[in-house]
PDB file of N, CA and C in Angstrom:
ATOM      1  N   MET Y   6     -14.983  -6.518  10.667  1.00  0.00           N
ATOM      2  CA  MET Y   6     -14.988  -5.860   8.862  1.00  0.00           C
ATOM      3  C   MET Y   6     -16.364  -5.438   9.046  1.00  0.00           C
ATOM      4  N   GLU Y   7     -16.642  -4.441   7.498  1.00  0.00           N
ATOM      5  CA  GLU Y   7     -16.733  -3.319   7.447  1.00  0.00           C
ATOM      6  C   GLU Y   7     -18.454  -3.617   6.468  1.00  0.00           C
ATOM      7  N   ARG Y   8     -19.422  -3.235   6.550  1.00  0.00           N
ATOM      8  CA  ARG Y   8     -20.597  -2.848   5.987  1.00  0.00           C
ATOM      9  C   ARG Y   8     -20.419  -1.952   5.467  1.00  0.00           C
ATOM     10  N   ILE Y   9     -20.896  -1.652   3.577  1.00  0.00           N
ATOM     11  CA  ILE Y   9     -21.359  -1.002   2.647  1.00  0.00           C
ATOM     12  C   ILE Y   9     -21.827   0.235   3.687  1.00  0.00           C
ATOM     13  N   ALA Y  10     -22.875   0.024   4.464  1.00  0.00           N
ATOM     14  CA  ALA Y  10     -23.823   1.268   4.851  1.00  0.00           C
ATOM     15  C   ALA Y  10     -22.906   1.696   6.132  1.00  0.00           C
ATOM     16  N   THR Y  11     -21.726   1.237   6.457  1.00  0.00           N
ATOM     17  CA  THR Y  11     -21.660   2.102   7.271  1.00  0.00           C
ATOM     18  C   THR Y  11     -20.338   2.693   6.858  1.00  0.00           C
ATOM     19  N   LEU Y  12     -19.534   2.655   5.841  1.00  0.00           N
ATOM     20  CA  LEU Y  12     -18.587   2.924   5.239  1.00  0.00           C
ATOM     21  C   LEU Y  12     -19.246   4.706   5.023  1.00  0.00           C
ATOM     22  N   LYS Y  13     -20.634   4.932   4.621  1.00  0.00           N
ATOM     23  CA  LYS Y  13     -21.504   5.597   4.126  1.00  0.00           C
ATOM     24  C   LYS Y  13     -20.902   7.259   5.475  1.00  0.00           C
ATOM     25  N   HIS Y  14     -21.338   6.836   6.341  1.00  0.00           N
ATOM     26  CA  HIS Y  14     -21.163   7.363   7.636  1.00  0.00           C
ATOM     27  C   HIS Y  14     -19.665   7.978   7.703  1.00  0.00           C
ATOM     28  N   LYS Y  15     -18.152   7.712   7.053  1.00  0.00           N
ATOM     29  CA  LYS Y  15     -17.119   8.027   7.358  1.00  0.00           C
ATOM     30  C   LYS Y  15     -16.703   8.709   6.588  1.00  0.00           C
ATOM     31  N   GLU Y  16     -15.854   9.890   7.092  1.00  0.00           N
ATOM     32  CA  GLU Y  16     -14.710  10.675   6.370  1.00  0.00           C
ATOM     33  C   GLU Y  16     -13.775  10.822   6.344  1.00  0.00           C
ATOM     34  N   VAL Y  17     -13.485  10.706   5.029  1.00  0.00           N
ATOM     35  CA  VAL Y  17     -12.065  10.659   3.979  1.00  0.00           C
ATOM     36  C   VAL Y  17     -11.280  11.349   4.474  1.00  0.00           C
ATOM     37  N   VAL Y  18      -9.664  11.249   4.802  1.00  0.00           N
ATOM     38  CA  VAL Y  18      -9.183  12.231   5.879  1.00  0.00           C
ATOM     39  C   VAL Y  18      -7.501  11.771   4.096  1.00  0.00           C
ATOM     40  N   ASN Y  19      -6.878  12.099   3.680  1.00  0.00           N
ATOM     41  CA  ASN Y  19      -6.106  12.348   2.982  1.00  0.00           C
ATOM     42  C   ASN Y  19      -4.584  11.812   4.799  1.00  0.00           C
ATOM     43  N   VAL Y  20      -3.631  11.503   4.618  1.00  0.00           N
ATOM     44  CA  VAL Y  20      -2.509  11.287   5.574  1.00  0.00           C
ATOM     45  C   VAL Y  20      -1.653  12.340   5.016  1.00  0.00           C
ATOM     46  N   ARG Y  21      -1.313  12.287   3.651  1.00  0.00           N
ATOM     47  CA  ARG Y  21       0.178  12.445   2.781  1.00  0.00           C
ATOM     48  C   ARG Y  21      -0.047  14.646   3.360  1.00  0.00           C
ATOM     49  N   ASP Y  22      -1.402  15.142   3.710  1.00  0.00           N
ATOM     50  CA  ASP Y  22      -1.548  16.207   3.989  1.00  0.00           C
ATOM     51  C   ASP Y  22      -3.286  17.049   4.849  1.00  0.00           C
ATOM     52  N   GLY Y  23      -3.187  15.620   5.626  1.00  0.00           N
ATOM     53  CA  GLY Y  23      -4.220  15.848   6.077  1.00  0.00           C
ATOM     54  C   GLY Y  23      -5.865  16.586   5.410  1.00  0.00           C
ATOM     55  N   PHE Y  24      -5.740  16.690   3.767  1.00  0.00           N
ATOM     56  CA  PHE Y  24      -6.806  17.103   3.817  1.00  0.00           C
ATOM     57  C   PHE Y  24      -7.814  16.333   3.412  1.00  0.00           C
ATOM     58  N   ARG Y  25      -9.175  16.640   4.624  1.00  0.00           N
ATOM     59  CA  ARG Y  25     -10.616  16.098   4.552  1.00  0.00           C
ATOM     60  C   ARG Y  25     -11.387  15.949   2.566  1.00  0.00           C
ATOM     61  N   LEU Y  26     -11.098  14.775   2.101  1.00  0.00           N
ATOM     62  CA  LEU Y  26     -11.962  14.838   1.159  1.00  0.00           C
ATOM     63  C   LEU Y  26     -13.483  15.536   1.398  1.00  0.00           C
ATOM     64  N   GLY Y  27     -14.189  14.675   1.990  1.00  0.00           N
ATOM     65  CA  GLY Y  27     -15.315  14.188   2.599  1.00  0.00           C
ATOM     66  C   GLY Y  27     -16.034  12.804   2.938  1.00  0.00           C
ATOM     67  N   PHE Y  28     -17.463  12.943   2.575  1.00  0.00           N
ATOM     68  CA  PHE Y  28     -18.203  11.502   3.536  1.00  0.00           C
ATOM     69  C   PHE Y  28     -17.907  10.018   1.673  1.00  0.00           C
ATOM     70  N   VAL Y  29     -18.052   9.165   2.302  1.00  0.00           N
ATOM     71  CA  VAL Y  29     -18.345   7.740   1.079  1.00  0.00           C
ATOM     72  C   VAL Y  29     -19.911   8.007   0.371  1.00  0.00           C
ATOM     73  N   CYS Y  30     -19.985   8.236  -0.296  1.00  0.00           N
ATOM     74  CA  CYS Y  30     -20.885   8.281  -1.498  1.00  0.00           C
ATOM     75  C   CYS Y  30     -21.408   6.720  -2.165  1.00  0.00           C
ATOM     76  N   ASP Y  31     -20.631   6.110  -1.573  1.00  0.00           N
ATOM     77  CA  ASP Y  31     -20.703   4.806  -2.801  1.00  0.00           C
ATOM     78  C   ASP Y  31     -19.953   4.258  -3.266  1.00  0.00           C
ATOM     79  N   VAL Y  32     -19.688   3.387  -3.623  1.00  0.00           N
ATOM     80  CA  VAL Y  32     -18.443   2.112  -3.109  1.00  0.00           C
ATOM     81  C   VAL Y  32     -18.692   1.365  -5.049  1.00  0.00           C
ATOM     82  N   VAL Y  33     -17.720   0.939  -5.346  1.00  0.00           N
ATOM     83  CA  VAL Y  33     -17.366   0.264  -6.120  1.00  0.00           C
ATOM     84  C   VAL Y  33     -17.373  -1.062  -5.865  1.00  0.00           C
ATOM     85  N   ILE Y  34     -17.322  -2.354  -6.510  1.00  0.00           N
ATOM     86  CA  ILE Y  34     -18.077  -3.640  -5.754  1.00  0.00           C
ATOM     87  C   ILE Y  34     -18.219  -4.083  -7.561  1.00  0.00           C
ATOM     88  N   ASP Y  35     -17.148  -5.429  -7.577  1.00  0.00           N
ATOM     89  CA  ASP Y  35     -16.248  -6.637  -8.551  1.00  0.00           C
ATOM     90  C   ASP Y  35     -17.514  -7.535  -8.138  1.00  0.00           C
ATOM     91  N   VAL Y  36     -18.783  -7.534  -8.769  1.00  0.00           N
ATOM     92  CA  VAL Y  36     -19.764  -8.639  -8.109  1.00  0.00           C
ATOM     93  C   VAL Y  36     -19.120 -10.058  -8.376  1.00  0.00           C
ATOM     94  N   LYS Y  37     -18.216 -10.625  -9.672  1.00  0.00           N
ATOM     95  CA  LYS Y  37     -17.390 -11.800  -9.187  1.00  0.00           C
ATOM     96  C   LYS Y  37     -17.146 -12.217  -8.123  1.00  0.00           C
ATOM     97  N   CYS Y  38     -16.257 -12.140  -7.826  1.00  0.00           N
ATOM     98  CA  CYS Y  38     -15.110 -11.982  -6.727  1.00  0.00           C
ATOM     99  C   CYS Y  38     -16.021 -11.451  -4.807  1.00  0.00           C
ATOM    100  N   GLY Y  39     -17.285  -9.939  -5.192  1.00  0.00           N
ATOM    101  CA  GLY Y  39     -17.405  -9.573  -4.103  1.00  0.00           C
ATOM    102  C   GLY Y  39     -16.809  -9.099  -3.043  1.00  0.00           C
ATOM    103  N   ARG Y  40     -15.383  -8.026  -3.758  1.00  0.00           N
ATOM    104  CA  ARG Y  40     -14.662  -7.413  -3.461  1.00  0.00           C
ATOM    105  C   ARG Y  40     -15.620  -5.647  -3.011  1.00  0.00           C
ATOM    106  N   VAL Y  41     -14.587  -5.326  -2.287  1.00  0.00           N
ATOM    107  CA  VAL Y  41     -14.761  -3.712  -2.887  1.00  0.00           C
ATOM    108  C   VAL Y  41     -13.374  -3.596  -3.952  1.00  0.00           C
ATOM    109  N   LEU Y  42     -13.889  -2.269  -4.757  1.00  0.00           N
ATOM    110  CA  LEU Y  42     -12.921  -1.980  -5.941  1.00  0.00           C
ATOM    111  C   LEU Y  42     -11.697  -0.986  -5.234  1.00  0.00           C
ATOM    112  N   SER Y  43     -13.202   0.346  -4.861  1.00  0.00           N
ATOM    113  CA  SER Y  43     -12.397   1.407  -4.541  1.00  0.00           C
ATOM    114  C   SER Y  43     -13.994   2.891  -4.127  1.00  0.00           C
ATOM    115  N   LEU Y  44     -13.601   3.208  -3.231  1.00  0.00           N
ATOM    116  CA  LEU Y  44     -14.816   4.061  -2.530  1.00  0.00           C
ATOM    117  C   LEU Y  44     -15.297   5.361  -3.245  1.00  0.00           C
ATOM    118  N   ILE Y  45     -15.959   6.123  -3.197  1.00  0.00           N
ATOM    119  CA  ILE Y  45     -16.516   6.950  -4.497  1.00  0.00           C
ATOM    120  C   ILE Y  45     -16.954   7.654  -3.295  1.00  0.00           C
ATOM    121  N   VAL Y  46     -15.796   9.144  -3.372  1.00  0.00           N
ATOM    122  CA  VAL Y  46     -16.123  11.125  -2.711  1.00  0.00           C
ATOM    123  C   VAL Y  46     -16.948  11.493  -3.663  1.00  0.00           C
ATOM    124  N   PRO Y  47     -18.070  12.422  -3.046  1.00  0.00           N
ATOM    125  CA  PRO Y  47     -17.957  13.438  -3.939  1.00  0.00           C
ATOM    126  C   PRO Y  47     -17.279  14.532  -4.212  1.00  0.00           C
ATOM    127  N   GLY Y  48     -16.572  14.803  -5.450  1.00  0.00           N
ATOM    128  CA  GLY Y  48     -15.969  15.937  -6.115  1.00  0.00           C
ATOM    129  C   GLY Y  48     -15.879  17.836  -4.744  1.00  0.00           C
ATOM    130  N   PRO Y  49     -15.144  18.115  -5.212  1.00  0.00           N
ATOM    131  CA  PRO Y  49     -15.451  19.364  -4.433  1.00  0.00           C
ATOM    132  C   PRO Y  49     -16.622  20.533  -5.479  1.00  0.00           C
ATOM    133  N   GLY Y  50     -17.200  21.295  -4.725  1.00  0.00           N
ATOM    134  CA  GLY Y  50     -18.355  21.757  -5.340  1.00  0.00           C
ATOM    135  C   GLY Y  50     -19.817  21.271  -5.145  1.00  0.00           C
ATOM    136  N   SER Y  51     -20.361  19.835  -4.648  1.00  0.00           N
ATOM    137  CA  SER Y  51     -21.156  19.603  -4.997  1.00  0.00           C
ATOM    138  C   SER Y  51     -21.557  18.984  -3.272  1.00  0.00           C
ATOM    139  N   LEU Y  52     -23.418  18.680  -3.767  1.00  0.00           N
ATOM    140  CA  LEU Y  52     -23.313  18.748  -2.016  1.00  0.00           C
ATOM    141  C   LEU Y  52     -23.410  17.049  -1.927  1.00  0.00           C
ATOM    142  N   TRP Y  53     -23.306  16.538  -1.326  1.00  0.00           N
ATOM    143  CA  TRP Y  53     -23.065  14.788  -0.874  1.00  0.00           C
ATOM    144  C   TRP Y  53     -23.380  14.363  -1.546  1.00  0.00           C
ATOM    145  N   GLY Y  54     -22.988  14.727  -3.450  1.00  0.00           N
ATOM    146  CA  GLY Y  54     -23.009  14.110  -4.520  1.00  0.00           C
ATOM    147  C   GLY Y  54     -24.533  14.210  -5.043  1.00  0.00           C
ATOM    148  N   ILE Y  55     -25.420  15.083  -4.790  1.00  0.00           N
ATOM    149  CA  ILE Y  55     -27.202  15.233  -4.804  1.00  0.00           C
ATOM    150  C   ILE Y  55     -27.170  15.691  -5.807  1.00  0.00           C
ATOM    151  N   PHE Y  56     -26.057  17.011  -6.307  1.00  0.00           N
ATOM    152  CA  PHE Y  56     -27.022  17.531  -7.391  1.00  0.00           C
ATOM    153  C   PHE Y  56     -25.698  18.611  -8.296  1.00  0.00           C
ATOM    154  N   CYS Y  57     -25.639  19.121  -9.455  1.00  0.00           N
ATOM    155  CA  CYS Y  57     -24.605  18.829 -10.519  1.00  0.00           C
ATOM    156  C   CYS Y  57     -23.108  18.144 -10.161  1.00  0.00           C
ATOM    157  N   ARG Y  58     -23.881  17.149  -9.540  1.00  0.00           N
ATOM    158  CA  ARG Y  58     -21.711  16.374  -9.504  1.00  0.00           C
ATOM    159  C   ARG Y  58     -21.344  16.718 -10.467  1.00  0.00           C
ATOM    160  N   GLU Y  59     -19.930  16.820 -10.564  1.00  0.00           N
ATOM    161  CA  GLU Y  59     -19.465  16.873 -12.183  1.00  0.00           C
ATOM    162  C   GLU Y  59     -18.118  16.533 -11.507  1.00  0.00           C
ATOM    163  N   LYS Y  60     -17.392  16.055 -11.026  1.00  0.00           N
ATOM    164  CA  LYS Y  60     -15.983  15.381 -10.559  1.00  0.00           C
ATOM    165  C   LYS Y  60     -16.840  14.835  -8.968  1.00  0.00           C
ATOM    166  N   GLU Y  61     -15.925  13.262  -8.554  1.00  0.00           N
ATOM    167  CA  GLU Y  61     -15.687  12.850  -7.842  1.00  0.00           C
ATOM    168  C   GLU Y  61     -14.420  12.145  -7.241  1.00  0.00           C
ATOM    169  N   TYR Y  62     -13.807  12.035  -6.342  1.00  0.00           N
ATOM    170  CA  TYR Y  62     -12.975  11.295  -5.988  1.00  0.00           C
ATOM    171  C   TYR Y  62     -12.713   9.679  -5.911  1.00  0.00           C
ATOM    172  N   ILE Y  63     -12.316   8.933  -7.035  1.00  0.00           N
ATOM    173  CA  ILE Y  63     -12.227   7.147  -6.214  1.00  0.00           C
ATOM    174  C   ILE Y  63     -11.108   6.905  -6.037  1.00  0.00           C
ATOM    175  N   VAL Y  64     -11.071   6.868  -4.569  1.00  0.00           N
ATOM    176  CA  VAL Y  64      -9.863   6.308  -3.980  1.00  0.00           C
ATOM    177  C   VAL Y  64     -10.069   4.920  -4.476  1.00  0.00           C
ATOM    178  N   ASP Y  65      -8.610   3.662  -4.511  1.00  0.00           N
ATOM    179  CA  ASP Y  65      -9.064   2.671  -4.609  1.00  0.00           C
ATOM    180  C   ASP Y  65      -8.652   1.724  -3.437  1.00  0.00           C
ATOM    181  N   TRP Y  66      -8.954  -0.239  -3.426  1.00  0.00           N
ATOM    182  CA  TRP Y  66      -8.976  -0.123  -1.919  1.00  0.00           C
ATOM    183  C   TRP Y  66      -7.741  -0.134  -1.224  1.00  0.00           C
ATOM    184  N   CYS Y  67      -6.620  -0.201  -2.421  1.00  0.00           N
ATOM    185  CA  CYS Y  67      -5.329  -0.538  -1.758  1.00  0.00           C
ATOM    186  C   CYS Y  67      -4.290   0.841  -1.203  1.00  0.00           C
ATOM    187  N   SER Y  68      -5.690   2.163  -1.390  1.00  0.00           N
ATOM    188  CA  SER Y  68      -4.723   2.988  -0.929  1.00  0.00           C
ATOM    189  C   SER Y  68      -5.386   3.753   0.550  1.00  0.00           C
ATOM    190  N   ILE Y  69      -5.662   2.508   0.908  1.00  0.00           N
ATOM    191  CA  ILE Y  69      -6.693   2.919   2.120  1.00  0.00           C
ATOM    192  C   ILE Y  69      -5.044   2.652   3.458  1.00  0.00           C
ATOM    193  N   VAL Y  70      -5.543   3.166   4.249  1.00  0.00           N
ATOM    194  CA  VAL Y  70      -4.362   3.018   5.530  1.00  0.00           C
ATOM    195  C   VAL Y  70      -4.983   2.368   6.511  1.00  0.00           C
ATOM    196  N   CYS Y  71      -5.794   3.413   7.135  1.00  0.00           N
ATOM    197  CA  CYS Y  71      -7.293   2.589   7.966  1.00  0.00           C
ATOM    198  C   CYS Y  71      -8.002   3.207   7.730  1.00  0.00           C
ATOM    199  N   ILE Y  72      -9.276   2.188   8.780  1.00  0.00           N
ATOM    200  CA  ILE Y  72     -10.803   2.279   8.492  1.00  0.00           C
ATOM    201  C   ILE Y  72     -10.553   2.316  10.275  1.00  0.00           C
ATOM    202  N   GLY Y  73     -11.530   3.540  10.868  1.00  0.00           N
ATOM    203  CA  GLY Y  73     -11.542   3.761  11.869  1.00  0.00           C
ATOM    204  C   GLY Y  73     -13.421   4.084  12.414  1.00  0.00           C
ATOM    205  N   GLU Y  74     -13.121   3.839  13.936  1.00  0.00           N
ATOM    206  CA  GLU Y  74     -14.717   3.965  13.699  1.00  0.00           C
ATOM    207  C   GLU Y  74     -15.618   5.340  13.164  1.00  0.00           C
ATOM    208  N   ASP Y  75     -15.200   6.513  12.735  1.00  0.00           N
ATOM    209  CA  ASP Y  75     -15.323   7.325  12.627  1.00  0.00           C
ATOM    210  C   ASP Y  75     -14.864   7.501  10.900  1.00  0.00           C
ATOM    211  N   ILE Y  76     -13.488   7.598  10.884  1.00  0.00           N
ATOM    212  CA  ILE Y  76     -12.673   8.499   9.819  1.00  0.00           C
ATOM    213  C   ILE Y  76     -12.157   7.007   8.774  1.00  0.00           C
ATOM    214  N   ILE Y  77     -11.784   7.077   7.600  1.00  0.00           N
ATOM    215  CA  ILE Y  77     -11.435   5.879   6.875  1.00  0.00           C
ATOM    216  C   ILE Y  77      -9.549   6.942   6.051  1.00  0.00           C
ATOM    217  N   LEU Y  78      -8.635   6.713   6.775  1.00  0.00           N
ATOM    218  CA  LEU Y  78      -7.842   7.138   6.059  1.00  0.00           C
ATOM    219  C   LEU Y  78      -6.661   6.454   5.316  1.00  0.00           C
ATOM    220  N   ILE Y  79      -6.955   7.433   3.705  1.00  0.00           N
ATOM    221  CA  ILE Y  79      -6.138   6.327   3.181  1.00  0.00           C
ATOM    222  C   ILE Y  79      -5.180   7.425   2.553  1.00  0.00           C
ATOM    223  N   ASP Y  80      -3.947   7.451   1.327  1.00  0.00           N
ATOM    224  CA  ASP Y  80      -2.540   7.574   1.068  1.00  0.00           C
ATOM    225  C   ASP Y  80      -2.771   7.897  -0.263  1.00  0.00           C
ATOM    226  N   VAL Y  81      -2.654   8.733  -0.465  1.00  0.00           N
ATOM    227  CA  VAL Y  81      -3.052   9.221  -2.006  1.00  0.00           C
ATOM    228  C   VAL Y  81      -2.296  10.578  -2.648  1.00  0.00           C
ATOM    229  N   ASN Y  82      -2.090  10.716  -4.103  1.00  0.00           N
ATOM    230  CA  ASN Y  82      -1.907  12.116  -4.423  1.00  0.00           C
ATOM    231  C   ASN Y  82      -3.330  12.702  -5.172  1.00  0.00           C
ATOM    232  N   ILE Y  83      -3.830  13.500  -4.346  1.00  0.00           N
ATOM    233  CA  ILE Y  83      -5.312  14.268  -4.228  1.00  0.00           C
ATOM    234  C   ILE Y  83      -5.532  14.631  -5.401  1.00  0.00           C
ATOM    235  N   ASP Y  84      -4.781  15.186  -7.264  1.00  0.00           N
ATOM    236  CA  ASP Y  84      -4.603  15.076  -8.366  1.00  0.00           C
ATOM    237  C   ASP Y  84      -5.349  14.192  -8.745  1.00  0.00           C
ATOM    238  N   GLU Y  85      -4.462  12.377  -8.570  1.00  0.00           N
ATOM    239  CA  GLU Y  85      -4.440  11.651  -9.403  1.00  0.00           C
ATOM    240  C   GLU Y  85      -6.479  11.382  -9.006  1.00  0.00           C
ATOM    241  N   ILE Y  86      -7.103  11.106  -7.921  1.00  0.00           N
ATOM    242  CA  ILE Y  86      -8.058  10.225  -8.005  1.00  0.00           C
ATOM    243  C   ILE Y  86      -9.128  11.442  -7.943  1.00  0.00           C
ATOM    244  N   LEU Y  87      -8.985  12.493  -8.147  1.00  0.00           N
ATOM    245  CA  LEU Y  87     -10.010  13.166  -8.853  1.00  0.00           C
ATOM    246  C   LEU Y  87     -10.366  13.285 -10.351  1.00  0.00           C
ATOM    247  N   ARG Y  88     -11.789  13.018 -10.338  1.00  0.00           N
ATOM    248  CA  ARG Y  88     -12.294  12.152 -12.317  1.00  0.00           C
ATOM    249  C   ARG Y  88     -13.147  13.047 -12.196  1.00  0.00           C
ATOM    250  N   PRO Y  89     -13.720  13.107 -13.489  1.00  0.00           N
ATOM    251  CA  PRO Y  89     -15.433  13.130 -13.732  1.00  0.00           C
ATOM    252  C   PRO Y  89     -15.959  11.881 -13.620  1.00  0.00           C
ATOM    253  N   CYS Y  90     -17.093  12.245 -13.302  1.00  0.00           N
ATOM    254  CA  CYS Y  90     -18.125  11.746 -12.951  1.00  0.00           C
ATOM    255  C   CYS Y  90     -18.825  10.739 -14.107  1.00  0.00           C
ATOM    256  N   GLU Y  91     -19.323   9.465 -13.746  1.00  0.00           N
ATOM    257  CA  GLU Y  91     -19.185   8.387 -14.529  1.00  0.00           C
ATOM    258  C   GLU Y  91     -20.562   7.596 -14.827  1.00  0.00           C
ATOM    259  N   VAL Y  92     -21.575   8.374 -14.823  1.00  0.00           N
ATOM    260  CA  VAL Y  92     -22.934   8.586 -15.132  1.00  0.00           C
ATOM    261  C   VAL Y  92     -23.757   7.965 -15.582  1.00  0.00           C
TER     262      VAL Y  92
END
């Protein structure tokens, strides 16, 4: 079992092409059933999601292949998960 706080210290890597998306900055949770629905990783050109975040990677929970000590492996098409930020 993982705590949400520990997910923020893990780097997300796509197994399809070895692309390193970055570190988890937030999660989307269904509060009714208590499930994590997706992970949010800051998009290109943003500094840890602090300044002028225009795009972000939204990784659905079902796209996660493995969660290790330091890395979260995902299997996705990068272009399909890069979306404008929902403030």
